[in-house]
Coordinates of C-alpha atoms in Angstrom, one line a residue:
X17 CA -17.6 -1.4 19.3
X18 CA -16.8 -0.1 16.4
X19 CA -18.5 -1.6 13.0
X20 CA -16.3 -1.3 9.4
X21 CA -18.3 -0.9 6.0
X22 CA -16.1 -3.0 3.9
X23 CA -15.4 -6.4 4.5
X24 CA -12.7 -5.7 7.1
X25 CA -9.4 -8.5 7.4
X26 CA -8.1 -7.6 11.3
X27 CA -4.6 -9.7 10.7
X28 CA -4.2 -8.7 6.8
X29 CA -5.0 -4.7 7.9
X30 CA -2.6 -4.8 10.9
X31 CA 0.0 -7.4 9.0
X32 CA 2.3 -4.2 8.2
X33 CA 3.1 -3.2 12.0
X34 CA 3.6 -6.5 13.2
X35 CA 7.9 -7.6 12.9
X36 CA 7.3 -11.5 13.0
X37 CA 5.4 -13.7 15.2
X38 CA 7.4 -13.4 18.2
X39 CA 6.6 -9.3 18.1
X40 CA 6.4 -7.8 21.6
X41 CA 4.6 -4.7 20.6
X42 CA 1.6 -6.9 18.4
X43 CA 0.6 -10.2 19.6
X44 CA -2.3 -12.8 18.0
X45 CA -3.8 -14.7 20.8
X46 CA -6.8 -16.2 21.8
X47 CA -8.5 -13.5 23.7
X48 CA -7.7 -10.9 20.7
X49 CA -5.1 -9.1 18.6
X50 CA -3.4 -7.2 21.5
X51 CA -1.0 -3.7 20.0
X52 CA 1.3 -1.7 22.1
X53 CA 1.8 2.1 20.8
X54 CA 2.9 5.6 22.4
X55 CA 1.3 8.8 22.5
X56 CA 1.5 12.0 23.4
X57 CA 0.0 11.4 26.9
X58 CA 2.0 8.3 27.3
X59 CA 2.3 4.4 26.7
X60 CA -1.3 2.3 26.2
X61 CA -2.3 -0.9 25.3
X62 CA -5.3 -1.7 22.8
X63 CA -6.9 -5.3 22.4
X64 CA -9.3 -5.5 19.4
X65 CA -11.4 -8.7 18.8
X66 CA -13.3 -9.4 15.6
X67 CA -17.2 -9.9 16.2
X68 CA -20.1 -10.7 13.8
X69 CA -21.2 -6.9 14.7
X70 CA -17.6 -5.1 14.2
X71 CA -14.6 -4.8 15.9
X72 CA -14.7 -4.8 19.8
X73 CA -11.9 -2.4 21.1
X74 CA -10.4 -2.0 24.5
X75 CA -7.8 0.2 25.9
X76 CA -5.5 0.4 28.9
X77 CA -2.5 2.9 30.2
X78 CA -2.4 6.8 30.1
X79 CA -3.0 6.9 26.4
X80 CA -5.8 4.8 26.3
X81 CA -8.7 7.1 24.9
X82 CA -6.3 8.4 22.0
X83 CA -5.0 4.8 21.3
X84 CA -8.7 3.1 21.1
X85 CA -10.8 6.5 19.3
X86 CA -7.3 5.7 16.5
X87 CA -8.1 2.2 16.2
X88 CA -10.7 3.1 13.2
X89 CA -7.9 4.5 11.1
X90 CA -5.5 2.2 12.0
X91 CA -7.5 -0.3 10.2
X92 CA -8.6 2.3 6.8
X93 CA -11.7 3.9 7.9
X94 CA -9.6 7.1 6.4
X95 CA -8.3 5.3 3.1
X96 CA -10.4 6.4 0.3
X97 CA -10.1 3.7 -2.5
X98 CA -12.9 4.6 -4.4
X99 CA -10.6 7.1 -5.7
X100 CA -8.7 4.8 -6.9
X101 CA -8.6 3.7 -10.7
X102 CA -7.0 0.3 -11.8
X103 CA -6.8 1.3 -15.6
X104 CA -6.8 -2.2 -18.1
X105 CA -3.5 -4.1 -16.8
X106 CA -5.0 -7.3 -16.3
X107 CA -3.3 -8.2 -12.9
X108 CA -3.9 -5.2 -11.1
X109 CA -7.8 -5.1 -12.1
X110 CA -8.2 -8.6 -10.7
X111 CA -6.7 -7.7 -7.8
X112 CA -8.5 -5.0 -7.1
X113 CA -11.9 -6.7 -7.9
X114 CA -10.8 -9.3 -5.5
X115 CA -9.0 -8.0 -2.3
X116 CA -12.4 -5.6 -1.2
X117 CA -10.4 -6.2 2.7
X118 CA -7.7 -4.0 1.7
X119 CA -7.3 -0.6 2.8
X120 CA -4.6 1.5 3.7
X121 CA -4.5 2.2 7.5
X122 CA -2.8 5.6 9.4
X123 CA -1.5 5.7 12.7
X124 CA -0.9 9.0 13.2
X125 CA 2.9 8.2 15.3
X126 CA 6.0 8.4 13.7
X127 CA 8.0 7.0 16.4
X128 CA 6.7 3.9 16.5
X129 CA 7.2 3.0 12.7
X130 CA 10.5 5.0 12.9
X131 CA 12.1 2.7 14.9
X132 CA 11.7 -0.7 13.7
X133 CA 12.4 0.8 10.1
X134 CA 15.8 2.1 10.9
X135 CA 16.3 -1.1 12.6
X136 CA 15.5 -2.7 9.4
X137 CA 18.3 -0.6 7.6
X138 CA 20.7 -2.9 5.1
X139 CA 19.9 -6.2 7.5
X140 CA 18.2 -9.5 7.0
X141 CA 14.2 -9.2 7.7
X142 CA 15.4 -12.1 10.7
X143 CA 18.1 -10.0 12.3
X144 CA 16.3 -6.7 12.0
X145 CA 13.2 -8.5 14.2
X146 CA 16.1 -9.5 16.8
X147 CA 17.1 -6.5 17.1
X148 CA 13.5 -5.1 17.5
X149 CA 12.7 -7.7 20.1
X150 CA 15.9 -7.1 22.2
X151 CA 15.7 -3.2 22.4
X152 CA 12.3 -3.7 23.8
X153 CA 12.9 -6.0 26.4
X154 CA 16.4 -3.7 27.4
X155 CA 14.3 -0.1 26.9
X156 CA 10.7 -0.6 26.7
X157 CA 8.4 -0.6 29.5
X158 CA 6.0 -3.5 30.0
X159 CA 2.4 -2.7 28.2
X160 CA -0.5 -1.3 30.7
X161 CA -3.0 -3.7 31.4
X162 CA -3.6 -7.7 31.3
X163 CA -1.6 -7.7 27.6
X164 CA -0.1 -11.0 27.4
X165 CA 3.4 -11.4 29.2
X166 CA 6.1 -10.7 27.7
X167 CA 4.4 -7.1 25.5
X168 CA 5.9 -4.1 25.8
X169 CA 5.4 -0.8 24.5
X170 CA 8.6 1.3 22.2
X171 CA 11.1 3.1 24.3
X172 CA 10.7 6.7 24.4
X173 CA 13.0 8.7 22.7
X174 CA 14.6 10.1 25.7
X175 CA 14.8 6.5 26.9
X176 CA 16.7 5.9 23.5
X177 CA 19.4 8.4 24.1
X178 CA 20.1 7.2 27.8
X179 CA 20.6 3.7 26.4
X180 CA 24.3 3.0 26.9
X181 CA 27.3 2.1 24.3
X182 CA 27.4 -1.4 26.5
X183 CA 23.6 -1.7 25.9
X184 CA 23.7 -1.4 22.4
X185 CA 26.1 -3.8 21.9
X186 CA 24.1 -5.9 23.9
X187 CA 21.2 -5.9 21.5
X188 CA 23.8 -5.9 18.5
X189 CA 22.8 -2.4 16.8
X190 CA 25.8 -1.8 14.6
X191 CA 27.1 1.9 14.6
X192 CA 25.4 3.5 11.5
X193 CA 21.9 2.3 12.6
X194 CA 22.5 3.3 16.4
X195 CA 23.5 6.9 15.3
X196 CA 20.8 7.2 13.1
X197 CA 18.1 6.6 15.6
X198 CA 19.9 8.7 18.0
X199 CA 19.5 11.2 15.4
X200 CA 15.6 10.6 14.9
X201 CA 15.3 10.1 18.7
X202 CA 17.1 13.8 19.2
X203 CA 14.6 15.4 16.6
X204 CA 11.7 13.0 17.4
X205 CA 8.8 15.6 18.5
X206 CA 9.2 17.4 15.3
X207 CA 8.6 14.1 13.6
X208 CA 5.1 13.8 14.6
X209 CA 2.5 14.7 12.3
X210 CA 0.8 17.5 14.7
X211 CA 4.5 19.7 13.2
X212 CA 5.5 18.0 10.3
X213 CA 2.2 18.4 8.4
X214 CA 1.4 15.8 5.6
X215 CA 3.3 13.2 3.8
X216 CA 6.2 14.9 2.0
X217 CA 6.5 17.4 4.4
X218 CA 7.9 14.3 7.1
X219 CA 9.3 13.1 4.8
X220 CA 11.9 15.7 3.8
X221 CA 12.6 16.6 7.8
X222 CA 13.4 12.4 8.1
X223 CA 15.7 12.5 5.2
X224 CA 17.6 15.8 6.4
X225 CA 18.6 13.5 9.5
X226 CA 22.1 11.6 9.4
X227 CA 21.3 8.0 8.4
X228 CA 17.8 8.4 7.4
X229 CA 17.1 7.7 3.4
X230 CA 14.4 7.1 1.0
X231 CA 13.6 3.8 2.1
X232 CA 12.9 4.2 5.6
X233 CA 11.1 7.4 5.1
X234 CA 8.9 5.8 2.7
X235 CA 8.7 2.9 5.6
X236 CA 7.2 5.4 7.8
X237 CA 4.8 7.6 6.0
X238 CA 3.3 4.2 4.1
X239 CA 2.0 3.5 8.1
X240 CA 2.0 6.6 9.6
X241 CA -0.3 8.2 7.0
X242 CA -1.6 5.5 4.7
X243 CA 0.5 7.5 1.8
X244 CA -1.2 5.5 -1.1
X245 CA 1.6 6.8 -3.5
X246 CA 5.3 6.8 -1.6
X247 CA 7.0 3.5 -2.9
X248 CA 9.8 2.2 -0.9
X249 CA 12.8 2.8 -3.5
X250 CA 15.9 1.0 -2.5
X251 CA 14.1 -2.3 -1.3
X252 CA 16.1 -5.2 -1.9
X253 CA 13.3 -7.6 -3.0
X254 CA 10.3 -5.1 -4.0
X255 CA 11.4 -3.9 -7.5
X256 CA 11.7 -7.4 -8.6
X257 CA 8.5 -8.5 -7.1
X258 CA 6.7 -5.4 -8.8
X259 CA 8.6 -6.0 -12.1
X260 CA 7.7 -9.6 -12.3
X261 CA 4.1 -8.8 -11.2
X262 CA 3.5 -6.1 -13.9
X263 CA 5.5 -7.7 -17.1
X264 CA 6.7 -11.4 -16.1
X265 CA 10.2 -10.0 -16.4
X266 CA 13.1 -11.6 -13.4
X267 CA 15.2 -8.5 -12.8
X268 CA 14.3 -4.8 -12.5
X269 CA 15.6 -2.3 -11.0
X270 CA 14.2 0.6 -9.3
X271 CA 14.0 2.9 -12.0
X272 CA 12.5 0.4 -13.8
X273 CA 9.9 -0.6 -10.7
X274 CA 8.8 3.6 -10.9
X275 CA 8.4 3.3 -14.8
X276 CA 6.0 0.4 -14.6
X277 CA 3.9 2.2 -11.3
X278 CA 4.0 5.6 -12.9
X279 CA 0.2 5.0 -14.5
X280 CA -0.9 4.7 -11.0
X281 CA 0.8 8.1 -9.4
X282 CA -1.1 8.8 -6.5
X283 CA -1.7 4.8 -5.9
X284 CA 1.8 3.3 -6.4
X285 CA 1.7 2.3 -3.3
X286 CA -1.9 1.1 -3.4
X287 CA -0.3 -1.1 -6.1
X288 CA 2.1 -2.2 -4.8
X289 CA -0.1 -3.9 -1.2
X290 CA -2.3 -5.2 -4.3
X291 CA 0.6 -6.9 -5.6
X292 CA 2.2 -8.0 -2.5
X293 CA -1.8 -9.2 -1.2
X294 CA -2.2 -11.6 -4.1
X295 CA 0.1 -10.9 -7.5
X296 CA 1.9 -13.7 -8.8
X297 CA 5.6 -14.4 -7.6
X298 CA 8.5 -15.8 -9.1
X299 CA 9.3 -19.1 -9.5
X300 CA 11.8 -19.7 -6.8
X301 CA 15.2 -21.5 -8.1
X302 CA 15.8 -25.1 -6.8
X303 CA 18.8 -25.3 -4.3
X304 CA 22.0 -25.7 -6.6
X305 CA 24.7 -28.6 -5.3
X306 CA 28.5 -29.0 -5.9
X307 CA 29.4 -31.8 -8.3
X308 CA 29.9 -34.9 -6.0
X309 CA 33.9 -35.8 -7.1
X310 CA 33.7 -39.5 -6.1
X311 CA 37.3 -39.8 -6.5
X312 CA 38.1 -37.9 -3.0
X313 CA 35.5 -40.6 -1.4

């Protein structure tokens, strides 16, 4: 049992790891919130359930003890927010007066957020979770203990390189986002926090890899180490989500997404999971229709 100081939110904290509701390596279900994850002395399972006393937490496979003593800093216990000043924008105060649930929660492995965010590379959020979903079932190895069917845990990185040009089809990875996780499966131990130090220091080794960019290291680090400042630059939908937060405008780009976060360096990306938690969205445009031409009827 462990017991959080803040008034903890168990799906908002974990909402960041999980690719879509059909997710075979983070499932919601009755008897818990069940997670699959790697470590260093292999594959485990964790279940936690939400109790009036804390957060109960149990742990299956060979990396059990690791996985379940992490659980605390998967959900923030090492996010220090107090540090964190919201200055006089109106939105962003508010935000942080009202979201006391959020912190920003470490996990300590780069594999496992590495994958799914080269998967995610220049696709559709729907075809990146396919893809997610179908490597696992071809690579992964079912999840120790009584997980719900159908979990399974991220395929190794050797396990990566012995998939098969025939496999990868099969789970339709296009060429550029196969070769790039070969790349980051080939260098994966040097990837792990243990030898890449802190933040910046990943994220350099990440982007000196073929196929690995800004985006995706920024992807990685925002889970691995709760980086409260790395922004993911090169999003498709985030600089206009952050520009119409901040100002109201409909189109900005990325420089102009870094402009409006610089007041908050060292929390842009605190800002940014306050913005995304509750900040107001655009208006979305009603569906447009061709003129009807009644004289073709």
């Amino acid at each position: 049992m462990w017991t959080p100081d803040w008034p903890l939110d168990l799906g908002r904290m974990l909402a960041p790891h999980r690719r879509g509701a059909a997710d075979p390596a983070l499932r919601v279900a009755d008897s818990g919130t069940w997670r699959t994850t790697s470590t260093p002395e292999g594959a485990a399972t964790v279940r936690l359930v939400r109790t009036a006393a804390g957060v109960a937490v149990s742990a299956w496979g060979p990396g059990a003890e690791r996985a379940g003593a992490a659980v605390p800093e998967w959900l923030g216990a090492a996010d220090r927010p107090g540090e964190f000043r919201p200055g006089d924008h109106p939105t962003v105060a508010e935000l942080h007066r009202t979201t006391p649930w959020l912190r920003l929660g470490r996990t300590g492995r780069t594999w496992d957020a590495l994958v799914p965010a080269v998967l995610e590379q220049k696709v559709t959020t729907a075809e990146a979770y396919r893809v997610w979903r179908e490597l696992l079932r071809l690579a992964g190895e079912p999840a120790p203990g009584p997980a719900p069917e159908g979990m399974r845990v991220v395929p190794s990185a050797q396990r990566v390189l012995e998939v098969t040009d025939w496999e990868w089809h099969r789970c339709g990875l296009d060429g550029a986002r196969r070769r790039a996780l070969r790349a980051a499966a080939t260098a994966a131990s040097a990837l792990e926090p243990e030898r890449a130090g802190d933040s910046a220091g990943l994220q350099r080794r990440m982007c000196s890899l073929p196929g690995i960019g800004v985006w995706t290291a920024a992807e990685v680090v925002q889970r691995v180490y709760g980086d409260p400042d790395t922004v993911s630059v090169g999003d498709y939908h985030l600089k206009n989500l952050v520009g119409y937060a901040l100002t109201g405008r409909r189109d900005t780009d990325d420089a102009g997404m870094l402009a409006l976060l610089e007041p908050w360096r060292g929390h842009r990306q605190r800002v940014v999971r306050l913005l995304l938690a509750g900040g107001p969205r655009r208006p979305r445009r009603g569906p447009r229709f061709a003129p009807v031409d009644n004289r073709r009827r």
